[in-house]
């Protein structure tokens, strides 16, 4: 019985680490967003996600926005992502930030390397073996 508990505990720790790494890829904490952009939390999350990947799909942004919501009984329409991106585009445009909409593909940030300060979180060997 102790072996089973130890195995489950180890698996749980591995899964928690994988979730942490995936969340760090979606919502990096190392992105500096100027206060004068006046972004709300959803816009900050979208901008951070755009700095991490060349192309970010609407589904990825939906996960970045709502993966940590506790009110799971309320379904949020995926079209709300487009609304947030549209507002974000308007707010950052005066500062020379360009977000490109790629129809049927997703969104990308022009010169994204300018905004990201560190590389994405690497996958550890323990996680790589189980993934």
Tab-separated table of C-alpha atoms in Angstrom:
chain	number	residue	atom	x	y	z
A	1	UNK	CA	0.000	0.000	0.000
A	2	UNK	CA	2.870	2.375	0.824
A	3	UNK	CA	4.348	1.758	-2.628
A	4	UNK	CA	1.080	2.766	-4.267
A	5	UNK	CA	0.849	5.932	-2.155
A	6	UNK	CA	4.457	6.825	-2.999
A	7	UNK	CA	3.851	6.191	-6.704
A	8	UNK	CA	0.702	8.348	-6.694
A	9	UNK	CA	2.466	11.100	-4.746
A	10	UNK	CA	5.327	11.123	-7.279
A	11	UNK	CA	2.900	11.169	-10.207
A	12	UNK	CA	0.967	14.022	-8.585
A	13	UNK	CA	4.162	16.055	-8.131
A	14	UNK	CA	5.137	15.425	-11.751
A	15	UNK	CA	1.732	16.513	-13.019
A	16	UNK	CA	1.802	19.650	-10.859
A	17	UNK	CA	5.196	20.541	-12.306
A	18	UNK	CA	3.933	20.023	-15.857
A	19	UNK	CA	0.957	22.306	-15.167
A	20	UNK	CA	3.301	24.928	-13.671
A	21	UNK	CA	5.503	24.818	-16.758
A	22	UNK	CA	2.562	25.040	-19.137
A	23	UNK	CA	1.106	27.981	-17.222
A	24	UNK	CA	4.494	29.704	-17.323
A	25	UNK	CA	4.507	29.318	-21.104
A	26	UNK	CA	1.000	30.740	-21.386
A	27	UNK	CA	1.344	33.427	-18.741
A	28	UNK	CA	4.992	34.410	-18.348
A	29	UNK	CA	5.792	36.569	-15.358
A	30	UNK	CA	8.932	38.120	-16.830
A	31	UNK	CA	7.138	40.402	-19.287
A	32	UNK	CA	7.302	44.066	-18.380
A	33	UNK	CA	4.201	45.935	-19.454
A	34	UNK	CA	4.425	49.719	-19.152
A	35	UNK	CA	1.874	51.283	-16.789
A	36	UNK	CA	0.974	53.925	-19.382
A	37	UNK	CA	-0.563	51.217	-21.579
A	38	UNK	CA	-3.279	50.918	-18.904
A	39	UNK	CA	-4.039	47.273	-19.609
A	40	UNK	CA	-6.564	45.284	-17.626
A	41	UNK	CA	-5.653	41.788	-16.461
A	42	UNK	CA	-7.108	40.013	-19.523
A	43	UNK	CA	-5.156	42.290	-21.879
A	44	UNK	CA	-1.966	41.736	-19.871
A	45	UNK	CA	-2.415	37.967	-20.161
A	46	UNK	CA	-2.984	38.186	-23.899
A	47	UNK	CA	0.044	40.411	-24.423
A	48	UNK	CA	2.222	38.077	-22.333
A	49	UNK	CA	1.037	35.045	-24.316
A	50	UNK	CA	1.797	36.858	-27.584
A	51	UNK	CA	5.393	37.409	-26.487
A	52	UNK	CA	5.957	33.667	-26.036
A	53	UNK	CA	5.004	32.237	-29.416
A	54	UNK	CA	5.266	33.260	-33.033
A	55	UNK	CA	1.572	32.529	-33.540
A	56	UNK	CA	-1.009	32.266	-30.761
A	57	UNK	CA	-4.336	30.654	-31.566
A	58	UNK	CA	-7.660	31.848	-30.217
A	59	UNK	CA	-7.892	28.611	-28.191
A	60	UNK	CA	-4.507	29.309	-26.577
A	61	UNK	CA	-5.608	32.811	-25.628
A	62	UNK	CA	-8.863	31.440	-24.249
A	63	UNK	CA	-6.836	29.095	-22.023
A	64	UNK	CA	-4.537	31.952	-20.977
A	65	UNK	CA	-7.565	34.006	-19.991
A	66	UNK	CA	-9.767	31.418	-18.329
A	67	UNK	CA	-7.708	28.364	-17.325
A	68	UNK	CA	-7.678	29.399	-13.668
A	69	UNK	CA	-11.362	30.298	-13.297
A	70	UNK	CA	-13.188	28.640	-10.472
A	71	UNK	CA	-16.731	29.338	-11.680
A	72	UNK	CA	-16.735	26.416	-14.080
A	73	UNK	CA	-20.524	26.322	-14.193
A	74	UNK	CA	-20.488	29.448	-16.362
A	75	UNK	CA	-19.392	28.822	-19.950
A	76	UNK	CA	-17.595	31.753	-21.524
A	77	UNK	CA	-17.901	32.221	-25.275
A	78	UNK	CA	-14.626	31.892	-27.156
A	79	UNK	CA	-15.558	34.982	-29.201
A	80	UNK	CA	-14.795	37.087	-26.143
A	81	UNK	CA	-11.106	36.518	-27.002
A	82	UNK	CA	-11.576	38.594	-30.177
A	83	UNK	CA	-13.088	41.397	-28.131
A	84	UNK	CA	-10.151	41.433	-25.707
A	85	UNK	CA	-7.625	41.357	-28.557
A	86	UNK	CA	-9.419	44.216	-30.297
A	87	UNK	CA	-9.302	46.360	-27.151
A	88	UNK	CA	-5.657	45.463	-26.596
A	89	UNK	CA	-4.759	46.446	-30.170
A	90	UNK	CA	-6.354	49.874	-29.710
A	91	UNK	CA	-4.587	50.502	-26.415
A	92	UNK	CA	-1.071	49.564	-27.544
A	93	UNK	CA	-1.154	50.969	-31.081
A	94	UNK	CA	-0.194	54.530	-29.964
A	95	UNK	CA	2.956	53.024	-28.404
A	96	UNK	CA	4.072	51.382	-31.657
A	97	UNK	CA	2.979	47.874	-30.685
A	98	UNK	CA	1.455	45.951	-33.574
A	99	UNK	CA	-0.691	42.854	-33.114
A	100	UNK	CA	-1.382	41.028	-36.354
A	101	UNK	CA	-4.584	39.034	-36.843
A	102	UNK	CA	-4.007	35.985	-39.016
A	103	UNK	CA	-7.367	34.821	-40.259
A	104	UNK	CA	-8.175	31.203	-39.360
A	105	UNK	CA	-4.740	30.889	-37.712
A	106	UNK	CA	-4.454	33.232	-34.727
A	107	UNK	CA	-2.533	36.303	-33.677
A	108	UNK	CA	1.077	37.383	-33.655
A	109	UNK	CA	3.044	40.248	-32.188
A	110	UNK	CA	5.293	42.195	-34.539
A	111	UNK	CA	8.850	42.317	-33.124
A	112	UNK	CA	7.822	40.089	-30.231
A	113	UNK	CA	11.442	39.440	-29.213
A	114	UNK	CA	11.584	43.108	-28.204
A	115	UNK	CA	9.116	42.466	-25.370
A	116	UNK	CA	10.200	39.068	-24.013
A	117	UNK	CA	13.078	39.138	-21.538
A	118	UNK	CA	13.829	35.466	-20.997
A	119	UNK	CA	13.407	32.299	-23.053
A	120	UNK	CA	10.421	30.029	-22.431
A	121	UNK	CA	10.558	27.729	-19.412
A	122	UNK	CA	12.481	24.541	-20.320
A	123	UNK	CA	10.917	21.142	-19.772
A	124	UNK	CA	12.707	19.243	-17.023
A	125	UNK	CA	13.941	15.698	-17.584
A	126	UNK	CA	11.416	14.271	-15.106
A	127	UNK	CA	8.554	15.915	-16.965
A	128	UNK	CA	9.938	15.042	-20.398
A	129	UNK	CA	9.981	11.323	-19.513
A	130	UNK	CA	6.306	11.321	-18.565
A	131	UNK	CA	5.145	13.541	-21.416
